[in-house]
Every structure is written in C-alpha cells, then in structure tokens.
Tab-separated table of C-alpha atoms in Angstrom:
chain	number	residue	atom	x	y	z
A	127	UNK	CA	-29.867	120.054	-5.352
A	128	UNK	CA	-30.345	121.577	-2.241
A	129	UNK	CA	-30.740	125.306	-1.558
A	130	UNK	CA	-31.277	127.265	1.941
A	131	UNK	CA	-31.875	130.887	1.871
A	132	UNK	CA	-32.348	133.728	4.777
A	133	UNK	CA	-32.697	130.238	7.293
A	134	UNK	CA	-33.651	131.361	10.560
A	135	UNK	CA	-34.854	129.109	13.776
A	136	UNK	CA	-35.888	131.002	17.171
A	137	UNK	CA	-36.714	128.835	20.003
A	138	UNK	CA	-38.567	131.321	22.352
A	139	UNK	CA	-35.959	134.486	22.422
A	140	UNK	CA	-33.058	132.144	21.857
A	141	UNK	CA	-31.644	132.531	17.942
A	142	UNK	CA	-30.745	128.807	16.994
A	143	UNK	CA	-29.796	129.592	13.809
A	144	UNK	CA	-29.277	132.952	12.385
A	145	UNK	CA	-30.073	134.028	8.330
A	146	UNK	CA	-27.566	131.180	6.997
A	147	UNK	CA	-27.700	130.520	3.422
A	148	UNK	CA	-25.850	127.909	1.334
A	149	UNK	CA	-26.199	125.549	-1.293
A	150	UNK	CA	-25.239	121.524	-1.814
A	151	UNK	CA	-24.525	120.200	-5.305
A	152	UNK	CA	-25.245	116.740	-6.668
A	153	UNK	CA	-22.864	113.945	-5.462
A	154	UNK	CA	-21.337	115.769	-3.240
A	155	UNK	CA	-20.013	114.859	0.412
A	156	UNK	CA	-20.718	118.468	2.778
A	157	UNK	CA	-19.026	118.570	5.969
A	158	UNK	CA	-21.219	120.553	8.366
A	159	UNK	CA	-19.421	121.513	11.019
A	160	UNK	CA	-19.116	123.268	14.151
A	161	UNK	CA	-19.229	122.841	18.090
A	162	UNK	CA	-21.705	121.271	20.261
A	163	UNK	CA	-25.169	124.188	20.134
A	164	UNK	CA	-24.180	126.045	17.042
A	165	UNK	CA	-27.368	125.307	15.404
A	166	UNK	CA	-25.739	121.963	13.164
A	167	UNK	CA	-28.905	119.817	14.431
A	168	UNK	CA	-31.893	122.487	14.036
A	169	UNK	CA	-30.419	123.055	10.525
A	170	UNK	CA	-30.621	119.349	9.610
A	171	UNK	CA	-34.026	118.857	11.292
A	172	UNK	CA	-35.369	121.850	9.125
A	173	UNK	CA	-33.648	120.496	5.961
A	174	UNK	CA	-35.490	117.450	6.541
A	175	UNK	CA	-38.356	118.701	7.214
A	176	UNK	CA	-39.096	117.773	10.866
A	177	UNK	CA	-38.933	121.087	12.011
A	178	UNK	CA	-40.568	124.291	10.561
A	179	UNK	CA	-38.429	127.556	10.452
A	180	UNK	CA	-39.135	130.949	11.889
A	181	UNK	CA	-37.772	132.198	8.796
A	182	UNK	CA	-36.590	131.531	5.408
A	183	UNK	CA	-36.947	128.668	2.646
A	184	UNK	CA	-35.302	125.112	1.806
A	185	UNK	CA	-36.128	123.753	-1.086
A	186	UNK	CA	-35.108	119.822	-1.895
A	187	UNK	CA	-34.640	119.287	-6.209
A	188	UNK	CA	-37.379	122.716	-6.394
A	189	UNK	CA	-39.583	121.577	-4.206
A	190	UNK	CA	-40.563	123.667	-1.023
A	191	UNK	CA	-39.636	121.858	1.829
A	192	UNK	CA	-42.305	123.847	4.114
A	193	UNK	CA	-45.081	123.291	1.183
A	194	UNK	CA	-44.366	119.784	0.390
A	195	UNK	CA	-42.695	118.199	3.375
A	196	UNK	CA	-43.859	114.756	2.628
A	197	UNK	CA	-42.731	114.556	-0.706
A	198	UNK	CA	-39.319	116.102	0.166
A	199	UNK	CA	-38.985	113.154	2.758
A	200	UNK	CA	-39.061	110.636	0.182
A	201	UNK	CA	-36.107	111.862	-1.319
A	202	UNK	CA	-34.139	112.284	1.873
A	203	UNK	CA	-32.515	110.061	4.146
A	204	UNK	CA	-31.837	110.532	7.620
A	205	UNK	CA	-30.010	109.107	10.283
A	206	UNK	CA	-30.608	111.436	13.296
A	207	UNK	CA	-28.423	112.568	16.048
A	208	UNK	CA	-28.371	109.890	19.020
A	209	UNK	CA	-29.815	107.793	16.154
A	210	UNK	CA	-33.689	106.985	17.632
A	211	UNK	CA	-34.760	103.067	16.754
A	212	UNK	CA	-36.503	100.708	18.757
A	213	UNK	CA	-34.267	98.695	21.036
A	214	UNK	CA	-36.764	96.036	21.918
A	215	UNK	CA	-37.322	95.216	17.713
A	216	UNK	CA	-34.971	93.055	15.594
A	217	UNK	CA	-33.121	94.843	12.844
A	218	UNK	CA	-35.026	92.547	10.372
A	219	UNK	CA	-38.374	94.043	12.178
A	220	UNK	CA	-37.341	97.028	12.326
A	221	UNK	CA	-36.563	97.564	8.860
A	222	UNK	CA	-39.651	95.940	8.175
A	223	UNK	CA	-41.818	98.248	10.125
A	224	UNK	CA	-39.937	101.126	8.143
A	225	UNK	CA	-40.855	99.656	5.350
A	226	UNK	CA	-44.755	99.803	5.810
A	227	UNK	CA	-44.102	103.715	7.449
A	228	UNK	CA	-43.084	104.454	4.295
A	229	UNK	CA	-45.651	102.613	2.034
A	230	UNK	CA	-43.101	100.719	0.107
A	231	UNK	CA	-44.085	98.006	-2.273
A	232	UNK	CA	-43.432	94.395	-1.062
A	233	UNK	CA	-41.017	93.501	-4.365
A	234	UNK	CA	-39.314	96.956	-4.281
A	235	UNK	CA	-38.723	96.328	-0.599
A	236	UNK	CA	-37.766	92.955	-0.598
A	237	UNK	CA	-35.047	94.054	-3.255
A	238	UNK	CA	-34.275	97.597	-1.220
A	239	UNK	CA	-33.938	95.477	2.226
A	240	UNK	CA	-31.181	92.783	0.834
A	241	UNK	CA	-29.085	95.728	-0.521
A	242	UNK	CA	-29.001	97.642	2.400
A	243	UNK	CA	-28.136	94.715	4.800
A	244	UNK	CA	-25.328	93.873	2.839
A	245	UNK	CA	-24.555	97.654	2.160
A	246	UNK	CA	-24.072	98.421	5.781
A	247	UNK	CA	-23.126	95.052	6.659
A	248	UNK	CA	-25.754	93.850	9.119
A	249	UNK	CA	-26.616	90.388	7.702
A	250	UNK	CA	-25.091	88.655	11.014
A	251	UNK	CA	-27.127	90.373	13.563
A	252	UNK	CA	-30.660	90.541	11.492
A	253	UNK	CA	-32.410	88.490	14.247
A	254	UNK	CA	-30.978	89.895	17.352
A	255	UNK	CA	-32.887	92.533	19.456
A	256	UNK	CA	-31.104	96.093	18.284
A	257	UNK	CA	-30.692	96.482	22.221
A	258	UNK	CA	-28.199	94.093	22.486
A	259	UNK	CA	-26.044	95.523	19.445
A	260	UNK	CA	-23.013	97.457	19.940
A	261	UNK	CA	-23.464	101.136	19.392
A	262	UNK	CA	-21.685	100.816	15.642
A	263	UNK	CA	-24.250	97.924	14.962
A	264	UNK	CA	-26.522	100.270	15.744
A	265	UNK	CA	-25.455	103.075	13.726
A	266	UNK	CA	-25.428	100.393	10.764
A	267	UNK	CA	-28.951	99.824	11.311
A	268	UNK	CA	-30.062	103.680	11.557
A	269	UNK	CA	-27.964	103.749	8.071
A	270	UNK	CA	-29.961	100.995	6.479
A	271	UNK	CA	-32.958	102.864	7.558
A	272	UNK	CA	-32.116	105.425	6.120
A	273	UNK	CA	-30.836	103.863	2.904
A	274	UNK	CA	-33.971	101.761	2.572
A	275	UNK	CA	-36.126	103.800	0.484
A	276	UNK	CA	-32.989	104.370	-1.716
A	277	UNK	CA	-32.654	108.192	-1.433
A	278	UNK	CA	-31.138	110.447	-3.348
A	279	UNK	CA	-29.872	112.520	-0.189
A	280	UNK	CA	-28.437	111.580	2.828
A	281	UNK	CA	-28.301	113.092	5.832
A	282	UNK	CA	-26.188	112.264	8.744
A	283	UNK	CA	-25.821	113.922	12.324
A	284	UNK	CA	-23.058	113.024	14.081
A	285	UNK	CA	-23.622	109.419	13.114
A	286	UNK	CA	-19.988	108.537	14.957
A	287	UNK	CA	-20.393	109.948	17.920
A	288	UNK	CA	-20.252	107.816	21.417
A	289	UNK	CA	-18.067	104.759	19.040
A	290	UNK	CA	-14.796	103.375	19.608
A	291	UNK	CA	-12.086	104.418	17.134
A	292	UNK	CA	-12.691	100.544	15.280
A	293	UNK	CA	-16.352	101.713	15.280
A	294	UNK	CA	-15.626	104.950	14.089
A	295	UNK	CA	-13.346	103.774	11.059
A	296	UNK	CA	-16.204	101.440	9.637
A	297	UNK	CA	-18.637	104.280	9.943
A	298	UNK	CA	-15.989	106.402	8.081
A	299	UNK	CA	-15.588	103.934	5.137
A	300	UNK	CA	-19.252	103.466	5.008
A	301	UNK	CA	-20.232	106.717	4.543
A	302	UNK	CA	-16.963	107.161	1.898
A	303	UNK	CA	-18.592	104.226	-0.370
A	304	UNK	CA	-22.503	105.709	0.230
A	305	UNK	CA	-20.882	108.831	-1.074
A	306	UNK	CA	-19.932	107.639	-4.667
A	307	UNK	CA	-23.918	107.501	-5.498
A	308	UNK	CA	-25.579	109.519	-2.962
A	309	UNK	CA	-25.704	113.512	-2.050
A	310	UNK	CA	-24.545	113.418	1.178
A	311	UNK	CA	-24.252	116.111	4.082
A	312	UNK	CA	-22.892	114.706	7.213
A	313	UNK	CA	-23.011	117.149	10.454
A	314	UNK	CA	-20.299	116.552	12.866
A	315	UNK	CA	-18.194	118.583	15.759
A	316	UNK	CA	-15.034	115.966	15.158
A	317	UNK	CA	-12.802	117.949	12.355
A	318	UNK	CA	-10.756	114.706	11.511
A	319	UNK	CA	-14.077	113.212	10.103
A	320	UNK	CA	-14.513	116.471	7.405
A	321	UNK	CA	-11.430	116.514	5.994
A	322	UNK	CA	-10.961	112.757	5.868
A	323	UNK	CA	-14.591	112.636	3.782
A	324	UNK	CA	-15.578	115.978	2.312
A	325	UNK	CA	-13.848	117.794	0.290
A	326	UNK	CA	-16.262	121.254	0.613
A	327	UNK	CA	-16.827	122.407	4.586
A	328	UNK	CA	-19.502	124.667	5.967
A	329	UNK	CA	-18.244	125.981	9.421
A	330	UNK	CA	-21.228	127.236	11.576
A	331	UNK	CA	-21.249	128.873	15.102
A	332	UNK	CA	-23.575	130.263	17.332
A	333	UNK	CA	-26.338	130.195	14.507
A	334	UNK	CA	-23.822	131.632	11.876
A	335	UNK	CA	-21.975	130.709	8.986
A	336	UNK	CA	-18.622	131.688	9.671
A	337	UNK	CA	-16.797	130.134	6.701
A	338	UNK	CA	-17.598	128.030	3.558
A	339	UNK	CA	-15.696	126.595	0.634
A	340	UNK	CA	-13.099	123.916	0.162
A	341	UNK	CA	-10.665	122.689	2.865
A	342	UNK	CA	-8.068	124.224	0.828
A	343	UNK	CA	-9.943	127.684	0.690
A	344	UNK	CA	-10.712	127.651	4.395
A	345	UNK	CA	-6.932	126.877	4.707
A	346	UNK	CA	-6.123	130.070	2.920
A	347	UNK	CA	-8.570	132.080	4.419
A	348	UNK	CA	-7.142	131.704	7.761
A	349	UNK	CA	-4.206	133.883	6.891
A	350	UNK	CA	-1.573	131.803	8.337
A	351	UNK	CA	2.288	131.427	6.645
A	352	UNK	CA	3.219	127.373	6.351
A	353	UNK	CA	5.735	126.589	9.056
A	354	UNK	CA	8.706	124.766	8.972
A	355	UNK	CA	9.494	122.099	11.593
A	356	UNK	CA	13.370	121.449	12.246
A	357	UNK	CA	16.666	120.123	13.918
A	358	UNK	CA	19.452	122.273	13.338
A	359	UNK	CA	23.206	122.085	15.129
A	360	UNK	CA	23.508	125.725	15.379
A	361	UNK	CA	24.613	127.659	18.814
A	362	UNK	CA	21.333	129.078	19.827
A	363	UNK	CA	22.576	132.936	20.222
A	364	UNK	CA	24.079	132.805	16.463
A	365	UNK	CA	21.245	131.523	15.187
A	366	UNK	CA	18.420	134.292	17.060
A	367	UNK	CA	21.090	136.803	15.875
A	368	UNK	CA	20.632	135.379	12.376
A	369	UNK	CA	16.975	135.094	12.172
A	370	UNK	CA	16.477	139.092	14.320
A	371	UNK	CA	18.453	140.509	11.097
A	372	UNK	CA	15.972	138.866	8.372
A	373	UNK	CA	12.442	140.995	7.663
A	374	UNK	CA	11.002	138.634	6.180
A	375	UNK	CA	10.268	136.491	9.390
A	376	UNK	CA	6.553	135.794	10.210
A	377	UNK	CA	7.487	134.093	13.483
A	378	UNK	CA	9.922	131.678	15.198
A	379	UNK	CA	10.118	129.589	18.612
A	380	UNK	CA	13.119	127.538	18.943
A	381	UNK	CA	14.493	125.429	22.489
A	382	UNK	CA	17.954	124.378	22.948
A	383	UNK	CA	18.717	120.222	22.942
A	384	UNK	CA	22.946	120.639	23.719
A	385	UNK	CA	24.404	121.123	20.607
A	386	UNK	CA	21.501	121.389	18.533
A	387	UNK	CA	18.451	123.578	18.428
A	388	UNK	CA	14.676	122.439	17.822
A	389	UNK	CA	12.255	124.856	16.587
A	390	UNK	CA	9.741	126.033	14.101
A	391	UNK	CA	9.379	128.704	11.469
A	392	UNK	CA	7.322	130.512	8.940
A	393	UNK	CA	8.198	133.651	6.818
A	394	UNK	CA	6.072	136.123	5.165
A	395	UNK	CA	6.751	134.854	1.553
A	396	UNK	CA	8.178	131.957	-0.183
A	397	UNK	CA	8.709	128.768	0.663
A	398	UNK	CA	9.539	128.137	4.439
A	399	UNK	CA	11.682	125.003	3.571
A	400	UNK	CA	13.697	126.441	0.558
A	401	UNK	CA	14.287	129.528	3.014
A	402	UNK	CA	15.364	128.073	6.114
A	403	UNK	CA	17.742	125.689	3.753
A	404	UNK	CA	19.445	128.171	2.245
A	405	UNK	CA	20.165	129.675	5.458
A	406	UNK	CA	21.501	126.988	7.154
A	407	UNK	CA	23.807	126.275	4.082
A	408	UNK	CA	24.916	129.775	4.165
A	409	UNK	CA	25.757	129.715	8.121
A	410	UNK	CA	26.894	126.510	7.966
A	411	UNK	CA	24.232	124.813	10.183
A	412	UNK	CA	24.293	121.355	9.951
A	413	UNK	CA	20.361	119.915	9.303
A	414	UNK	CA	19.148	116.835	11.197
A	415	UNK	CA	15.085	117.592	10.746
A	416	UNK	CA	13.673	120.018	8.133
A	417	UNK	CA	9.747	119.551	7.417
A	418	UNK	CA	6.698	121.462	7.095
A	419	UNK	CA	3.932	121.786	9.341
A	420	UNK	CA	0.638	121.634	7.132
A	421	UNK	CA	-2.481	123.517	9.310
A	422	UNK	CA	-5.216	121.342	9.511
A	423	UNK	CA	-8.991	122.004	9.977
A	424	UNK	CA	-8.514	121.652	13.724
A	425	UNK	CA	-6.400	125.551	13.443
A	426	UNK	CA	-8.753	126.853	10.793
A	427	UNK	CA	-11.515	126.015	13.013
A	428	UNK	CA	-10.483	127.288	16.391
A	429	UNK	CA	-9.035	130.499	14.703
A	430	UNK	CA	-12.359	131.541	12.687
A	431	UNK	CA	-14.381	131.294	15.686
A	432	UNK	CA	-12.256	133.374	17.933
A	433	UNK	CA	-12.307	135.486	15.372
A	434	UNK	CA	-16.040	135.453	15.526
C-alpha cells in the first residue's frame, strides 16, 4: 500500500534521513519509532507529501507521491506533530472549513462530519472555541480532521504527546478501533505506545533504519537469553559456588535478604525457569519467587542504538 525506496532528506549539509526503505501493508498498524531528531517527522511529512525529498520515491496505492501529490493527499490522513488547528474556531467550524479545503460535497460531508464526531467523541464540545479544549480534546479534533475525508491511510505523529496518562489511554483506544478499517502508521518516541498497538515496528535513528519486523523479531534480534527473576533460601556462598561450576550460565546478579537470596538469571540455552528449578530441587533450596523477566521494546530499543 505504501512503498519508500532509497528515501533521503538533506536540510542544508545536515542528513535528516538517510537511504531508508520500507514498505506498509493494508490494515496494518506500523509503529514508527525512534528518539526525538531521528528523522520520524521529515519521513511522515514526505510520505504525505508536504515535503519534497532530496532523494528517492514514495509511492501511495502506485501513485508517485512527488508526481501526484494532490491526489495522494486524498487518500491520506494526517494528524501532524504538535497537531496545528485554529484555536480561535469552533470544532464544528473548523471541521467545516476542512471540509470546503478539501472540496467535499455538502451530503457526503454532512454524513462524513456526524461519523467522525461520534468516532472521536467530540459531540459535547462542537460549539466551544478549540482554545479552550483540553489538549486530548484537541487531539480528538485533529483526528476528526483527519478522518473527515474518510481515508484509507492514517497518519499520526506523536498524536499523545504533552497528555495526561487519562488522555493518553483514550488516544490509545482510539487509534486501536481506527485501526480495524484504516492503514495506519503512527510515529512516536514512547515504546509503551508500539507494542501496546502495532504489532510490526520500524526503529529509526539518526536518519537510519536500524531494525524492522515484528516485536517478536526485534525481540530476537537483540540477542539477549530470557532471565529468570527469583527468591531463593539458599546461603549466598553455596549458591555462587553452585552457579561458578555450571557453563551454561549467561549471567547472574544476586543480593543477600538474611536467610534468603534475591537475584536474577539467564543461561545460554533452555529454559531459564525449568533450569534454575531443577537446581534448587537438587541443592535443596527452598523457592519463595521464581518468574521470568520478558525484555520489552524499551531494552530492544536502547540496545540497537548503542549498537548503532
């Protein structure tokens, strides 16, 4: 549905983003992520076709977004970064002024504008100035904007950023529901957010693509052993002694709480749980805590760009 090849941006001598490539299937929710300046925003802007590339093509359902920008707009929506609407107008007005930008016919957006209100849930504050509105009203309203036209795409940059964690939950469910019938990338810096929503991740950094493919994938490409999480009565010198004469130890850290010892653990093979079990049964160790530590995004993150 959407394709970007070779994309490069320069601004001046600065390299904004740097030959990424990568595709987005129908239906799907695509997490875009990465810090603040690794290029998550020019990408977007280009996609959309607000912002020509120094390099490279994006083409929207095989059409050119640099040839036909127009026509690739109708079939996008877009709720920018910082999410630019006019405070002074009335979401009603607002929607309506949208409405003529966009050359919509009156019965088509009569229908289009009573869906979207209720879709985003906005019908209460239709008449008040969009200054007044808290900051997840207004992200409602930049949503209906961009829902209004009834796009086949959506695109959403960092459209929870700046709202309280309430704010931030309805945003979250919002954008879970828009996903069952739109394409939908959303570009974000908060990890939580992409593996709550998408279930495919594109990790970016300093222009680059550092990693892409399923939260799973990414999981597995970082290389790291599952630990294991636990509360052991053990004496603490028995136990090192224990663990020093295995080889199949990845790591270990481990504190002493009087009679018991709290730690974690991962080995090179196997599972961690099963492993550490049978050892304890074997030494006698009585078990209190014994769980594994799942590595979220968060770790994935933070490890492929140091390794970058």
């Amino acid at each position: 549905m959407i394709e970007v090849k070779n994309l490069s941006k320069y601004f001046g001598k600065v390299k904004a983003v740097d030959d990424i490539s990568f595709n987005v299937k129908r239906g799907e929710i695509l997490g875009f992520l990465g810090p603040n300046a690794a290029g998550k925003t020019t990408t977007m802007r280009i996609i959309t076709g607000f912002l020509k590339p120094t390099n490279g093509t994006v083409f929207v359902e095989n059409i050119d977004v640099l040839e036909k920008p127009e026509e690739v707009k109708k079939k996008i929506g877009y709720l920018a970064e910082d999410n630019p609407i006019y405070t002074d107008l009335t979401p009603k007005e607002y929607l309506k002024f949208m409405g003529e930008v966009r050359e919509m016919e009156k019965n088509l957006f009569k229908e289009r504008f009573e869906k979207v209100i209720h879709d985003t849930g906005i019908e209460d504050v239709l008449n008040r100035p969009i200054g007044e509105l808290s900051k997840g009203f207004r992200q409602r309203v930049g949503l209906a904007q961009a829902l209004l036209h009834d796009p086949e795409i959506l695109i959403l940059d960092e459209p929870t950023t700046g709202l309280d964690p309430a704010q931030i939950v309805e945003i979250r469910n919002l954008i879970k529901e828009l996903g069952k019938e739109k394409t939908v990338i959303l570009s974000t810096h908060i990890l939580p957010e992409v593996e709550m929503l998408c279930e495919r991740a594109i990790i970016i950094h300093k222009g680059k693509i550092v990693a892409e493919g399923k939260i799973k994938e990414l999981e597995e490409k970082t290389k790291r052993k599952e630990s294991v999480k636990f509360l052991i009565k053990a004496n603490k010198k028995d136990f090192e002694e224990k663990i020093k004469e295995r080889k199949d130890v990845e790591s270990y850290s481990i504190k002493s709480l009087n009679d018991f010892i709290e730690g974690k653990i991962s080995f090179k093979e196997g599972d961690a749980r099963e492993i550490l079990f049978d050892l304890c049964v074997l030494n006698k160790w009585r078990i209190y805590e014994l769980y594994s530590e799942r590595y979220g995004l968060e770790e994935i993150f933070l490890q492929l760009v140091r390794e970058e």
